[in-house]
Structures are given as structure tokens and as C-alpha cells.
């Protein structure tokens, strides 16, 4: 038989608060600072995020992403989105895994990617920051159960939208803290082309498959920025 706890609830709450404070003391000594906390001489991150307007995003999953972003940006503060505009362009895909002998799949994996850009609200908006984020989710396939399959798909897409929203909001908060200058596209003239390895298909018997370099001078396929047949000559 379990012995009942004899420590009063109020005492337990005080002890928990003291323990949390004791754990934060060594972190503060190491330079740890809460991302959403208010710091002397720096912008109030929560107040800045509450001034971000999230532009409309199409499709049902895009709507879920926008609603989740609005909740993440408010952070419990009074919403007043008149200073910034956040433009998010998501993309979602799915793939079948756990392939069985009868060519059915036991698991559906969903991938999500979001590219975001933060602009000022002005006659000529200025790009302040931009970034990318990705996430994975999935569910077990339930063949012959069409309603359950549809419900599983919608639920997984909703979870993925909330995950992407949290990551985008975190990146926006980091920018408000650092105010880093967004990268600019360099005009370097024609980009270099590299021979593509693997099973890339040539377009003629006299030409080998080639792939183009990215902005960082790394071949696109090395970072997954293109398909095996993209960028061929």
C-alpha cells in the first residue's frame, strides 16, 4: 500500500519554486537568457511578436498553420498586428513506408516545409528577415476504413502545421533578439555546373547529366534542393 504524501500542497509548491530557481542560477552564470524574457536595453520580444500580422495562407492545412502562428505570436499579450507582416509559404508531401508483400503500406509519412519572410508594414515593404523550417509526422494506414484514414490524415496535417508554426515563431523571435541582416542574393553571373552522379538520366547520348550550384556554391543535389533530373543540360 502506497504511503500518502504528508507534505502540504502549499509547501510543495514553495519547494518546487525554490528548486526551479536553484536550477536557473548556474544557467544564468553560463550566459543563459530566456528567449521570450525581457532584458535591459533590448526589445520586448513578446511585445514585438504581438505586432506581427500573419498573411493569409491557402488550403485547410495552411489555415491551421496561420491560426497556430497567430497563437504563437500573441504569447498571451494583447494582439496589435500593425508593424510587421509575416508571409509563410508552406509545402506538404507524403510518402508510403513499411511496404508489405501485397504492395500495401503500413505507415504514411508526411513531410512539411515552410519558407517565411518578415516585412515591414509600409507603402514599400522592406524585407527584414527570412528563414526555412521542416518537420515530419505520420500515421498508421487503415485500409478499408475510409473515414478513419481521412481523419488520420487531417489530424497528422494539423499536428504538422502546429509544429511548423512553433518553429517559425521561434525563428522570428530569435531575429527580434539578434536583428541579424537577411542574406542577399549575389549577382555572380552564370552558375557553375557539376556532373551529376547516381542514376541521373541524360537527355541525349552526347551529353552527361549536370546539376547547378546553389547560392552557397554547393551542388544542388548535395543539399537536396533539386530532383535527380533537374538542372540537366
CSV table of N, CA and C in Angstrom, one decimal, residues 7 12 22 45 51 58 106 108 139 143-144 150 173 175 178 184 223:
chain,number,residue,atom,x,y,z
A,7,UNK,N,3.3,16.0,3.0
A,7,UNK,CA,3.8,17.4,2.8
A,7,UNK,C,2.6,18.2,2.2
A,12,UNK,N,4.7,22.1,-0.9
A,12,UNK,CA,5.3,21.5,-2.1
A,12,UNK,C,5.5,22.5,-3.2
A,22,UNK,N,16.9,27.4,-8.1
A,22,UNK,CA,18.2,26.9,-7.9
A,22,UNK,C,18.8,26.4,-9.2
A,45,UNK,N,10.5,41.0,-26.6
A,45,UNK,CA,10.2,40.1,-27.7
A,45,UNK,C,8.7,39.8,-27.8
A,51,UNK,N,2.9,42.3,-32.6
A,51,UNK,CA,2.7,43.3,-33.6
A,51,UNK,C,2.9,42.7,-35.1
A,58,UNK,N,-3.2,29.7,-48.1
A,58,UNK,CA,-4.3,28.9,-48.7
A,58,UNK,C,-4.4,27.5,-48.2
A,106,UNK,N,2.0,0.1,-44.5
A,106,UNK,CA,1.5,0.1,-43.1
A,106,UNK,C,1.7,1.5,-42.4
A,108,UNK,N,2.1,5.9,-43.2
A,108,UNK,CA,2.2,7.1,-44.1
A,108,UNK,C,3.0,8.2,-43.4
A,139,UNK,N,1.2,8.6,-39.7
A,139,UNK,CA,0.2,7.8,-39.0
A,139,UNK,C,0.1,6.4,-39.6
A,143,UNK,N,-6.5,0.6,-44.1
A,143,UNK,CA,-7.2,0.4,-45.3
A,143,UNK,C,-8.6,-0.2,-45.0
A,144,UNK,N,-9.5,0.1,-45.9
A,144,UNK,CA,-10.9,-0.3,-45.8
A,144,UNK,C,-11.6,0.4,-44.7
A,150,UNK,N,-9.2,9.1,-43.5
A,150,UNK,CA,-9.3,10.6,-43.7
A,150,UNK,C,-9.1,11.3,-42.4
A,173,UNK,N,11.3,35.1,-33.3
A,173,UNK,CA,11.7,35.6,-32.0
A,173,UNK,C,13.2,35.7,-31.9
A,175,UNK,N,15.2,36.4,-34.4
A,175,UNK,CA,15.5,37.5,-35.2
A,175,UNK,C,15.3,38.8,-34.4
A,178,UNK,N,18.2,39.1,-32.2
A,178,UNK,CA,19.6,39.4,-32.8
A,178,UNK,C,19.6,40.5,-33.8
A,184,UNK,N,21.6,38.3,-48.8
A,184,UNK,CA,21.2,38.8,-50.1
A,184,UNK,C,21.7,38.0,-51.2
A,223,UNK,N,22.6,19.0,-51.3
A,223,UNK,CA,21.8,19.5,-50.2
A,223,UNK,C,20.3,19.2,-50.4
